[in-house]
Short mmCIF file of C-alpha atoms and ligand atoms in Angstrom, two decimals:
data_model
loop_
_atom_site.label_atom_id
_atom_site.label_comp_id
_atom_site.label_asym_id
_atom_site.label_seq_id
_atom_site.Cartn_x
_atom_site.Cartn_y
_atom_site.Cartn_z
CA MET Z 1 0.00 0.00 0.00
CA THR Z 2 1.41 3.42 -0.92
CA ASP Z 3 1.46 6.51 1.27
CA ILE Z 4 -1.32 8.08 -0.77
CA PHE Z 5 -3.85 6.11 1.29
CA PHE Z 6 -2.72 7.80 4.48
CA ILE Z 7 -3.25 11.41 3.48
CA THR Z 8 -6.00 13.44 5.13
CA LYS Z 9 -9.26 14.24 3.37
CA MET Z 10 -8.19 17.88 2.99
CA GLU Z 11 -4.89 16.88 1.43
CA TYR Z 12 -6.76 14.53 -0.91
CA VAL Z 13 -9.12 17.31 -2.08
CA PHE Z 14 -6.12 19.52 -2.61
CA LEU Z 15 -4.28 16.91 -4.69
CA VAL Z 16 -7.37 16.28 -6.82
CA LYS Z 17 -7.60 20.01 -7.47
CA ILE Z 18 -4.00 20.22 -8.56
CA ALA Z 19 -4.52 17.26 -10.86
CA LEU Z 20 -7.71 18.77 -12.28
CA HIS Z 21 -6.33 22.22 -12.87
CA MET Z 22 -2.80 21.10 -13.53
CA PHE Z 23 -1.55 24.31 -11.98
CA GLN Z 24 2.16 24.97 -11.69
CA ASN Z 25 3.99 27.15 -9.23
CA THR Z 26 6.06 29.06 -11.80
CA LEU Z 27 6.00 32.53 -13.30
CA ALA Z 28 6.12 30.97 -16.79
CA PHE Z 29 2.93 29.02 -16.06
CA ALA Z 30 1.14 32.16 -14.80
CA GLN Z 31 2.22 34.07 -17.91
CA ALA Z 32 1.04 31.26 -20.17
CA GLN Z 33 -2.39 31.35 -18.44
CA ASP Z 34 -2.55 35.11 -19.08
CA ALA Z 35 -1.61 34.65 -22.72
CA LYS Z 36 -4.60 32.39 -23.32
CA ASP Z 37 -7.05 34.33 -21.11
CA PRO Z 38 -9.97 35.51 -23.30
CA LEU Z 39 -10.48 38.52 -20.97
CA LYS Z 40 -6.82 39.58 -20.88
CA ASN Z 41 -7.39 42.82 -22.81
CA TYR Z 42 -9.74 44.19 -20.17
CA ARG Z 43 -6.79 44.88 -17.86
CA THR Z 44 -5.61 47.53 -20.32
CA LYS Z 45 -8.99 49.26 -19.99
CA PHE Z 46 -8.29 50.16 -16.33
CA HIS Z 47 -6.02 52.64 -14.60
CA ILE Z 48 -3.70 50.44 -12.53
CA PRO Z 49 -2.04 52.49 -9.74
CA LYS Z 50 1.74 52.83 -10.19
CA ASP Z 51 4.73 53.60 -7.97
CA ALA Z 52 7.01 56.62 -8.52
CA ASP Z 53 9.11 54.63 -11.02
CA GLY Z 54 6.06 53.74 -13.09
CA ASN Z 55 5.82 50.11 -11.88
CA GLU Z 56 2.25 48.87 -11.50
CA TRP Z 57 1.08 48.05 -7.99
CA LEU Z 58 -0.30 44.61 -7.28
CA TYR Z 59 -3.89 45.59 -6.57
CA PHE Z 60 -5.96 43.00 -4.69
CA CYS Z 61 -8.48 45.34 -3.13
CA GLY Z 62 -11.42 45.27 -5.57
CA ASN Z 63 -13.47 43.94 -2.65
CA SER Z 64 -13.07 47.38 -1.08
CA LEU Z 65 -12.73 49.83 -3.98
CA GLY Z 66 -12.65 48.70 -7.60
CA LEU Z 67 -10.21 50.33 -10.02
CA GLN Z 68 -11.19 53.09 -12.43
CA PRO Z 69 -12.12 52.09 -15.99
CA LYS Z 70 -10.36 54.46 -18.42
CA ILE Z 71 -13.67 55.08 -20.18
CA THR Z 72 -15.25 56.53 -17.01
CA GLN Z 73 -13.71 59.95 -17.58
CA GLU Z 74 -15.36 60.22 -21.02
CA TYR Z 75 -18.75 59.27 -19.63
CA ILE Z 76 -18.52 61.90 -16.88
CA GLN Z 77 -17.07 64.47 -19.30
CA GLN Z 78 -20.08 63.99 -21.58
CA GLU Z 79 -22.42 65.02 -18.76
CA LEU Z 80 -20.17 67.94 -17.74
CA ASN Z 81 -20.22 69.15 -21.37
CA ASP Z 82 -23.97 68.82 -21.62
CA TRP Z 83 -24.39 70.66 -18.33
CA ALA Z 84 -22.04 73.45 -19.56
CA ASN Z 85 -23.80 73.73 -22.93
CA LEU Z 86 -27.41 73.11 -22.01
CA GLY Z 87 -27.91 74.00 -18.35
CA VAL Z 88 -31.29 72.82 -17.14
CA GLU Z 89 -32.30 71.78 -20.66
CA GLY Z 90 -29.91 68.85 -20.25
CA HIS Z 91 -32.73 67.08 -18.42
CA PHE Z 92 -34.35 66.62 -21.83
CA ASP Z 93 -31.73 67.45 -24.48
CA ALA Z 94 -28.48 65.97 -23.14
CA LYS Z 95 -27.10 63.11 -25.23
CA ASN Z 96 -28.29 60.90 -22.37
CA PRO Z 97 -31.19 62.96 -21.00
CA TRP Z 98 -30.93 63.34 -17.23
CA MET Z 99 -34.64 62.99 -16.56
CA PRO Z 100 -34.69 59.24 -17.28
CA TYR Z 101 -30.90 58.74 -16.74
CA HIS Z 102 -31.26 56.07 -14.03
CA GLU Z 103 -33.30 53.98 -16.47
CA PHE Z 104 -30.23 53.66 -18.75
CA LEU Z 105 -28.57 51.65 -15.97
CA THR Z 106 -31.40 49.33 -15.04
CA GLU Z 107 -31.21 46.59 -17.64
CA ASN Z 108 -27.47 45.98 -17.33
CA MET Z 109 -27.63 46.14 -13.53
CA ALA Z 110 -30.53 43.68 -13.49
CA LYS Z 111 -28.56 41.21 -15.66
CA ILE Z 112 -25.60 41.29 -13.27
CA VAL Z 113 -27.69 40.32 -10.23
CA GLY Z 114 -30.10 38.03 -12.10
CA ALA Z 115 -33.19 40.21 -11.71
CA LYS Z 116 -35.98 41.59 -13.89
CA PRO Z 117 -35.70 45.29 -14.77
CA ILE Z 118 -38.83 46.10 -12.75
CA GLU Z 119 -37.05 44.73 -9.67
CA VAL Z 120 -33.94 46.96 -9.80
CA VAL Z 121 -33.02 50.60 -9.38
CA ILE Z 122 -29.78 52.49 -8.68
CA MET Z 123 -30.20 55.09 -5.95
CA ASN Z 124 -28.72 56.45 -2.70
CA THR Z 125 -26.01 54.52 -0.88
CA LEU Z 126 -26.04 51.03 0.56
CA THR Z 127 -26.85 51.64 4.22
CA THR Z 128 -29.50 54.19 3.24
CA ASN Z 129 -31.13 51.62 0.97
CA LEU Z 130 -31.05 48.97 3.69
CA HIS Z 131 -32.91 51.35 5.99
CA LEU Z 132 -35.49 52.25 3.35
CA LEU Z 133 -36.05 48.57 2.62
CA MET Z 134 -36.45 47.76 6.30
CA VAL Z 135 -39.02 50.53 6.57
CA SER Z 136 -41.04 48.49 4.06
CA PHE Z 137 -40.17 44.91 4.93
CA TYR Z 138 -39.62 45.00 8.67
CA GLN Z 139 -43.13 45.29 10.02
CA PRO Z 140 -42.88 43.87 13.52
CA THR Z 141 -45.78 42.96 15.79
CA LYS Z 142 -45.62 42.62 19.59
CA THR Z 143 -44.92 38.90 19.23
CA LYS Z 144 -43.13 38.60 15.87
CA TYR Z 145 -40.36 41.18 15.84
CA LYS Z 146 -36.93 39.56 15.92
CA ILE Z 147 -34.32 40.12 13.20
CA VAL Z 148 -31.69 37.52 12.28
CA ILE Z 149 -28.27 38.68 11.10
CA GLU Z 150 -25.01 36.77 10.69
CA SER Z 151 -22.69 37.22 13.70
CA ASP Z 152 -19.93 38.62 11.50
CA ALA Z 153 -22.20 41.05 9.70
CA PHE Z 154 -20.56 44.26 8.46
CA PRO Z 155 -20.85 46.84 11.27
CA SER Z 156 -23.05 49.19 9.23
CA ASP Z 157 -25.62 46.41 8.72
CA ARG Z 158 -25.57 45.64 12.42
CA TYR Z 159 -26.05 49.31 13.32
CA ALA Z 160 -28.88 49.58 10.81
CA VAL Z 161 -30.65 46.55 12.26
CA GLU Z 162 -30.12 47.67 15.87
CA SER Z 163 -31.47 51.12 15.12
CA GLN Z 164 -34.51 49.70 13.31
CA LEU Z 165 -35.27 47.56 16.36
CA LYS Z 166 -34.92 50.58 18.65
CA PHE Z 167 -37.03 52.71 16.32
CA HIS Z 168 -39.85 50.19 16.73
CA GLY Z 169 -39.41 50.17 20.52
CA PHE Z 170 -37.51 46.89 20.92
CA ASP Z 171 -34.30 46.19 22.81
CA PRO Z 172 -31.66 45.19 20.21
CA LYS Z 173 -30.00 42.81 22.69
CA GLU Z 174 -33.21 40.85 22.83
CA GLY Z 175 -34.53 41.49 19.34
CA MET Z 176 -31.43 40.65 17.32
CA LEU Z 177 -30.58 37.00 16.79
CA GLU Z 178 -27.10 36.11 15.54
CA TRP Z 179 -26.46 33.23 13.18
CA LYS Z 180 -23.00 32.18 14.38
CA PRO Z 181 -20.31 29.78 13.21
CA ARG Z 182 -19.81 26.88 15.60
CA GLU Z 183 -17.09 26.99 18.24
CA GLY Z 184 -13.70 26.64 16.55
CA GLU Z 185 -15.16 27.21 13.05
CA GLU Z 186 -15.25 30.31 10.86
CA LEU Z 187 -18.00 29.50 8.40
CA LEU Z 188 -21.77 29.51 8.78
CA ARG Z 189 -23.75 26.29 8.47
CA MET Z 190 -27.21 26.29 6.95
CA GLU Z 191 -28.40 23.64 9.40
CA ASP Z 192 -27.68 26.05 12.27
CA LEU Z 193 -29.88 28.72 10.67
CA GLU Z 194 -32.56 26.10 10.23
CA ALA Z 195 -32.30 25.10 13.89
CA MET Z 196 -32.54 28.76 14.97
CA LEU Z 197 -35.63 29.23 12.82
CA ASN Z 198 -37.20 26.07 14.22
CA GLU Z 199 -36.63 27.32 17.75
CA HIS Z 200 -37.55 31.01 17.35
CA GLY Z 201 -39.38 31.13 13.99
CA ASP Z 202 -42.69 32.31 15.43
CA LYS Z 203 -40.91 35.40 16.80
CA ILE Z 204 -38.78 36.21 13.73
CA ALA Z 205 -40.02 38.96 11.42
CA LEU Z 206 -36.95 39.43 9.21
CA LEU Z 207 -33.69 37.80 8.10
CA MET Z 208 -31.09 40.36 6.94
CA ILE Z 209 -28.02 38.46 5.78
CA GLY Z 210 -24.83 39.30 3.88
CA GLY Z 211 -24.98 37.15 0.72
CA VAL Z 212 -21.17 37.05 0.54
CA ASN Z 213 -19.68 37.60 3.96
CA TYR Z 214 -17.30 40.55 3.95
CA TYR Z 215 -14.83 38.89 6.36
CA THR Z 216 -14.68 35.22 5.37
CA GLY Z 217 -15.76 35.57 1.72
CA GLN Z 218 -18.35 32.80 2.25
CA TYR Z 219 -21.07 32.92 -0.42
CA LEU Z 220 -24.26 31.69 1.20
CA ASN Z 221 -27.08 29.86 -0.53
CA ILE Z 222 -29.54 32.75 -0.58
CA LYS Z 223 -32.29 30.73 -2.23
CA LYS Z 224 -32.18 28.29 0.69
CA ILE Z 225 -32.14 31.18 3.20
CA ALA Z 226 -35.25 32.62 1.52
CA GLU Z 227 -36.97 29.23 1.60
CA LEU Z 228 -36.20 28.74 5.30
CA GLY Z 229 -37.20 32.30 6.26
CA HIS Z 230 -40.42 32.27 4.29
CA ALA Z 231 -41.42 28.90 5.76
CA LYS Z 232 -41.55 30.70 9.13
CA GLY Z 233 -43.44 33.70 7.77
CA ALA Z 234 -40.42 36.02 7.87
CA MET Z 235 -39.25 38.49 5.22
CA VAL Z 236 -35.79 37.91 3.76
CA GLY Z 237 -33.33 40.62 2.70
CA ILE Z 238 -29.78 40.27 1.43
CA ASP Z 239 -26.81 42.65 1.52
CA LEU Z 240 -24.93 41.99 -1.70
CA ALA Z 241 -22.10 44.49 -1.20
CA HIS Z 242 -19.55 41.71 -1.72
CA GLY Z 243 -21.66 39.83 -4.26
CA ALA Z 244 -22.68 42.25 -7.00
CA GLY Z 245 -20.33 41.88 -9.96
CA ASN Z 246 -18.52 39.06 -8.14
CA ILE Z 247 -20.91 36.10 -8.01
CA GLN Z 248 -24.21 35.42 -9.81
CA PRO Z 249 -26.90 35.60 -7.13
CA ASN Z 250 -29.94 35.09 -9.43
CA LEU Z 251 -31.98 37.36 -7.22
CA HIS Z 252 -35.32 36.84 -8.95
CA ASP Z 253 -35.17 33.04 -8.77
CA SER Z 254 -33.82 33.11 -5.23
CA ASN Z 255 -37.16 34.64 -4.20
CA VAL Z 256 -35.64 36.93 -1.55
CA ASP Z 257 -37.90 39.89 -0.80
CA PHE Z 258 -35.24 42.57 -1.12
CA ALA Z 259 -31.54 43.20 -1.57
CA ALA Z 260 -29.12 46.11 -1.73
CA TRP Z 261 -25.49 46.53 -2.77
CA CYS Z 262 -22.90 49.19 -3.40
CA THR Z 263 -21.29 49.80 -6.79
CA TYR Z 264 -17.84 50.95 -5.70
CA LYS Z 265 -16.40 47.47 -5.05
CA TYR Z 266 -16.61 44.92 -7.87
CA LEU Z 267 -18.70 47.29 -9.98
CA ASN Z 268 -15.85 49.82 -10.27
CA SER Z 269 -18.03 52.93 -10.10
CA GLY Z 270 -15.91 55.16 -7.87
CA PRO Z 271 -15.55 55.93 -4.16
CA GLY Z 272 -18.88 56.35 -2.37
CA SER Z 273 -20.81 55.84 -5.59
CA LEU Z 274 -24.51 55.06 -5.63
CA ALA Z 275 -26.02 51.75 -4.61
CA GLY Z 276 -28.34 49.16 -6.13
CA LEU Z 277 -31.71 48.14 -4.74
CA PHE Z 278 -33.78 45.05 -5.54
CA VAL Z 279 -37.38 44.43 -4.59
CA HIS Z 280 -38.84 41.16 -5.80
CA GLU Z 281 -41.51 41.40 -8.50
CA LYS Z 282 -44.06 39.84 -6.13
CA HIS Z 283 -44.08 43.17 -4.23
CA ALA Z 284 -43.98 45.41 -7.33
CA HIS Z 285 -47.64 46.39 -7.39
CA ASN Z 286 -48.33 46.48 -3.67
CA LYS Z 287 -49.21 50.11 -3.04
CA GLU Z 288 -50.06 49.34 0.59
CA LEU Z 289 -46.44 48.61 1.57
CA HIS Z 290 -45.13 51.12 4.10
CA ARG Z 291 -42.41 53.25 2.61
CA PHE Z 292 -40.62 56.53 3.06
CA ALA Z 293 -41.62 58.31 -0.11
CA GLY Z 294 -40.13 61.03 -2.30
CA TRP Z 295 -41.13 62.63 -5.57
CA TRP Z 296 -38.80 60.47 -7.72
CA GLY Z 297 -40.77 57.39 -6.68
CA HIS Z 298 -44.02 58.93 -7.88
CA ASP Z 299 -45.73 57.97 -11.15
CA LYS Z 300 -43.66 59.51 -13.97
CA GLU Z 301 -46.71 60.66 -15.96
CA THR Z 302 -47.94 62.92 -13.18
CA ARG Z 303 -44.73 63.68 -11.26
CA PHE Z 304 -44.55 67.23 -12.56
CA ASN Z 305 -48.22 67.98 -12.03
CA MET Z 306 -47.12 68.52 -8.45
CA ARG Z 307 -50.07 66.46 -7.24
CA TYR Z 308 -50.53 65.92 -3.55
CA ASP Z 309 -51.31 62.20 -3.45
CA PHE Z 310 -48.31 59.88 -3.79
CA ASN Z 311 -48.79 57.26 -6.50
CA PRO Z 312 -45.84 54.84 -6.49
CA ILE Z 313 -44.29 53.68 -9.76
CA PRO Z 314 -44.71 49.90 -9.99
CA GLY Z 315 -41.51 48.14 -8.89
CA ALA Z 316 -38.19 49.11 -7.35
CA GLU Z 317 -38.23 52.63 -8.84
CA SER Z 318 -40.92 53.63 -6.37
CA TRP Z 319 -38.36 53.50 -3.52
CA GLN Z 320 -36.48 56.43 -5.09
CA LEU Z 321 -36.64 59.66 -3.13
CA SER Z 322 -34.71 62.34 -5.00
CA ASN Z 323 -33.62 63.16 -8.50
CA PRO Z 324 -30.30 61.33 -8.85
CA PRO Z 325 -26.70 62.63 -9.11
CA ILE Z 326 -25.93 62.29 -12.82
CA LEU Z 327 -22.13 62.53 -12.51
CA SER Z 328 -22.00 59.50 -10.23
CA MET Z 329 -24.50 57.68 -12.43
CA ALA Z 330 -22.29 58.35 -15.46
CA ALA Z 331 -19.46 56.44 -13.74
CA ILE Z 332 -21.85 53.58 -13.05
CA LYS Z 333 -23.02 53.60 -16.66
CA ALA Z 334 -19.41 53.35 -17.90
CA SER Z 335 -18.81 50.33 -15.71
CA LEU Z 336 -22.10 48.57 -16.43
CA ASP Z 337 -21.60 48.97 -20.18
CA MET Z 338 -18.29 47.13 -19.75
CA PHE Z 339 -19.89 44.39 -17.66
CA ASN Z 340 -22.56 43.99 -20.31
CA GLU Z 341 -19.91 43.59 -22.99
CA VAL Z 342 -18.02 40.92 -21.00
CA GLY Z 343 -21.00 39.11 -19.46
CA MET Z 344 -21.11 37.62 -15.98
CA ASP Z 345 -20.74 34.02 -17.26
CA ALA Z 346 -17.31 34.71 -18.79
CA LEU Z 347 -16.28 36.77 -15.79
CA ARG Z 348 -17.27 34.12 -13.29
CA GLU Z 349 -15.51 31.40 -15.26
CA LYS Z 350 -12.23 33.31 -15.18
CA SER Z 351 -12.81 34.27 -11.56
CA LYS Z 352 -13.16 30.65 -10.44
CA ASN Z 353 -9.95 29.67 -12.19
CA LEU Z 354 -7.95 32.70 -11.03
CA THR Z 355 -9.00 32.26 -7.41
CA ALA Z 356 -8.30 28.52 -7.57
CA TYR Z 357 -4.79 29.34 -8.80
CA PHE Z 358 -4.38 31.84 -5.97
CA GLU Z 359 -5.53 29.20 -3.49
CA TYR Z 360 -3.17 26.62 -4.99
CA LEU Z 361 -0.18 28.95 -4.67
CA ILE Z 362 -1.01 29.89 -1.07
CA ASN Z 363 -1.33 26.24 -0.16
CA GLN Z 364 2.12 25.68 -1.66
CA ILE Z 365 3.74 28.01 0.89
CA ASP Z 366 5.65 25.81 3.27
CA THR Z 367 4.37 27.09 6.61
CA HIS Z 368 1.77 26.14 9.18
CA ARG Z 369 1.16 29.81 9.96
CA ILE Z 370 -1.43 30.43 7.28
CA LYS Z 371 -4.92 29.15 6.80
CA ILE Z 372 -7.47 30.14 4.18
CA ILE Z 373 -10.77 30.63 5.99
CA THR Z 374 -12.80 31.17 2.80
CA PRO Z 375 -14.63 28.00 1.64
CA SER Z 376 -12.59 25.87 -0.77
CA ASN Z 377 -15.72 25.01 -2.80
CA PRO Z 378 -15.79 27.53 -5.71
CA GLU Z 379 -19.61 27.57 -5.53
CA GLU Z 380 -19.41 28.88 -1.97
CA ARG Z 381 -17.13 31.83 -2.60
CA GLY Z 382 -16.49 34.67 -5.03
CA CYS Z 383 -12.99 35.83 -5.92
CA GLN Z 384 -11.91 36.91 -2.40
CA LEU Z 385 -9.74 34.70 -0.22
CA SER Z 386 -9.38 35.56 3.46
CA ILE Z 387 -6.03 34.39 4.75
CA GLN Z 388 -5.58 33.98 8.47
CA VAL Z 389 -1.98 34.33 9.62
CA GLU Z 390 -0.96 32.90 12.99
CA ASN Z 391 0.81 35.39 15.29
CA ALA Z 392 0.57 38.14 12.72
CA ASP Z 393 -0.30 41.75 13.27
CA LYS Z 394 -0.87 44.69 10.98
CA SER Z 395 2.87 44.99 10.33
CA LEU Z 396 2.51 42.13 7.83
CA HIS Z 397 0.03 44.21 5.89
CA GLN Z 398 2.46 47.15 6.09
CA GLN Z 399 5.27 44.97 4.70
CA LEU Z 400 3.05 44.10 1.75
CA LEU Z 401 2.12 47.76 1.31
CA ASP Z 402 5.81 48.69 1.27
CA LYS Z 403 6.12 46.37 -1.73
CA HIS Z 404 3.10 48.10 -3.31
CA ILE Z 405 0.84 45.13 -2.77
CA ILE Z 406 -2.59 46.44 -1.93
CA SER Z 407 -4.66 44.02 0.11
CA ASP Z 408 -6.96 44.57 3.02
CA TRP Z 409 -6.17 43.87 6.68
CA ARG Z 410 -8.92 42.88 9.12
CA GLU Z 411 -8.21 42.62 12.81
CA PRO Z 412 -7.11 40.47 14.46
CA ASP Z 413 -5.16 38.41 11.91
CA VAL Z 414 -6.77 38.22 8.46
CA ILE Z 415 -5.60 39.51 5.09
CA ARG Z 416 -8.39 39.74 2.55
CA CYS Z 417 -7.26 39.55 -1.07
CA ALA Z 418 -9.46 39.67 -4.13
CA PRO Z 419 -8.03 38.82 -7.54
CA VAL Z 420 -10.60 40.55 -9.73
CA PRO Z 421 -11.10 38.82 -13.09
CA LEU Z 422 -11.59 42.04 -15.05
CA TYR Z 423 -8.18 43.50 -14.25
CA ASN Z 424 -6.06 41.05 -12.27
CA SER Z 425 -3.79 38.63 -14.06
CA TYR Z 426 -2.38 35.21 -13.19
CA GLU Z 427 1.00 36.93 -13.06
CA ASP Z 428 -0.33 39.36 -10.41
CA VAL Z 429 -1.43 36.40 -8.35
CA TYR Z 430 1.90 34.63 -8.75
CA ASN Z 431 3.88 37.75 -7.78
CA MET Z 432 1.64 38.50 -4.82
CA VAL Z 433 2.06 35.02 -3.31
CA ASP Z 434 5.79 35.12 -3.99
CA GLU Z 435 6.08 38.35 -1.98
CA LEU Z 436 3.79 37.05 0.77
CA LYS Z 437 6.01 33.99 1.09
CA LYS Z 438 9.05 36.27 1.56
CA CYS Z 439 7.24 38.32 4.21
CA LEU Z 440 6.37 35.19 6.16
C1 PLP H 501 -21.28 44.31 3.65
C2 PLP H 501 -21.31 45.81 3.70
N1 PLP H 501 -22.43 46.41 4.16
C3 PLP H 501 -22.49 47.76 4.25
C4 PLP H 501 -21.43 48.55 3.88
C5 PLP H 501 -21.55 50.05 4.01
O1 PLP H 501 -21.69 50.64 2.76
P1 PLP H 501 -22.06 52.21 2.59
O2 PLP H 501 -20.99 52.99 3.26
O3 PLP H 501 -22.02 52.40 1.09
O4 PLP H 501 -23.40 52.41 3.16
C6 PLP H 501 -20.26 47.96 3.39
C7 PLP H 501 -19.12 48.81 2.98
O5 PLP H 501 -18.05 48.35 2.64
C8 PLP H 501 -20.20 46.55 3.31
O6 PLP H 501 -19.10 45.93 2.89
#
């Protein structure tokens, strides 16, 4: 009997992966992968930050702020020109008239998240949208009022949920239920959510879950979450900040009630840019839903009659409050046009391979100090890998920064790195791991 029969299950999975992908730990292999990458030209369509000598940084931070497409400047310049030349008439006569400008973004945005156009709108910012959606979909009663979040939810989501509970007169400590990983584990298990719902379901009014966890990179089965939540009569909402443009969440088919995401991460639309909002078609014509209303959500035919009774536009558009900032929308339009040209299928295919190569190289580092906490199953993650480093502190991140490697440090000991398929190369990934190895 050979030694192969004595390896652990994890080692076996790893060996199978190497055999399947036939990856090699050499620069020549990474360069050969780039040469045959059908999306390789897209890298040239982005501004890659450079050091003082003109050398490109290794940018692995698209999970925080995506890079700038070169075309963005032209899109914004077009609107600046139309504003300069037309003033207020730009609302009707601009090349892309400002009055319906947000509509130019809807179809491409809907394709990216797997929604119908009536279900999607771009407006406000992420936390604002989460609040507006909770105004509509968190309707607690005295007995059914609890909200489930994941224990490692992004702080803003947690604050939003806590403040919604308080707003309705509940104590957040009592009203918020946390879906936690088990002792000694990092990832969430669906059976634990199911058990929580079985125990407390009659008291739960809402599940508000990050579809791709910002810390671990775990991509949760949102269709299953919706099924479990709905079975207990709860509403289900998803924060897709780390999902939009990264994974394919098929929002319509997942049947979640609502979702929201930002566009400055994988959607490359600029710092603090506007956010996306999804409301499932099943709620599109429900005029009785509570909502905080504004004139941009009012029926377009009569909006300028300055009528007094609010008549919501059917679908997600009715959650709009104000007329939107066109300059920020122009940056989103530039990015979405590029996404439409590439298509999420091609992007996701490259992403799975690029991240698998990244994972392979990290696992080749000869040390027990590092552990990837992101799921190894490509269907349970996007492009981000979260690497836990034993006995490390932020100085490791600083060492990488000194080498112009931009990743993201999360206390106490995790480096988050996202090889983004639109602009990262296999060579980037190879060089990044090579430098990480030296730092360790
Ligand atoms: C998961 C998640 N939720 C909420 C936010 C907050 O986003 P915003 O500042 O656009 O409201 C972020 C920001 O990175 C995030 O990652």
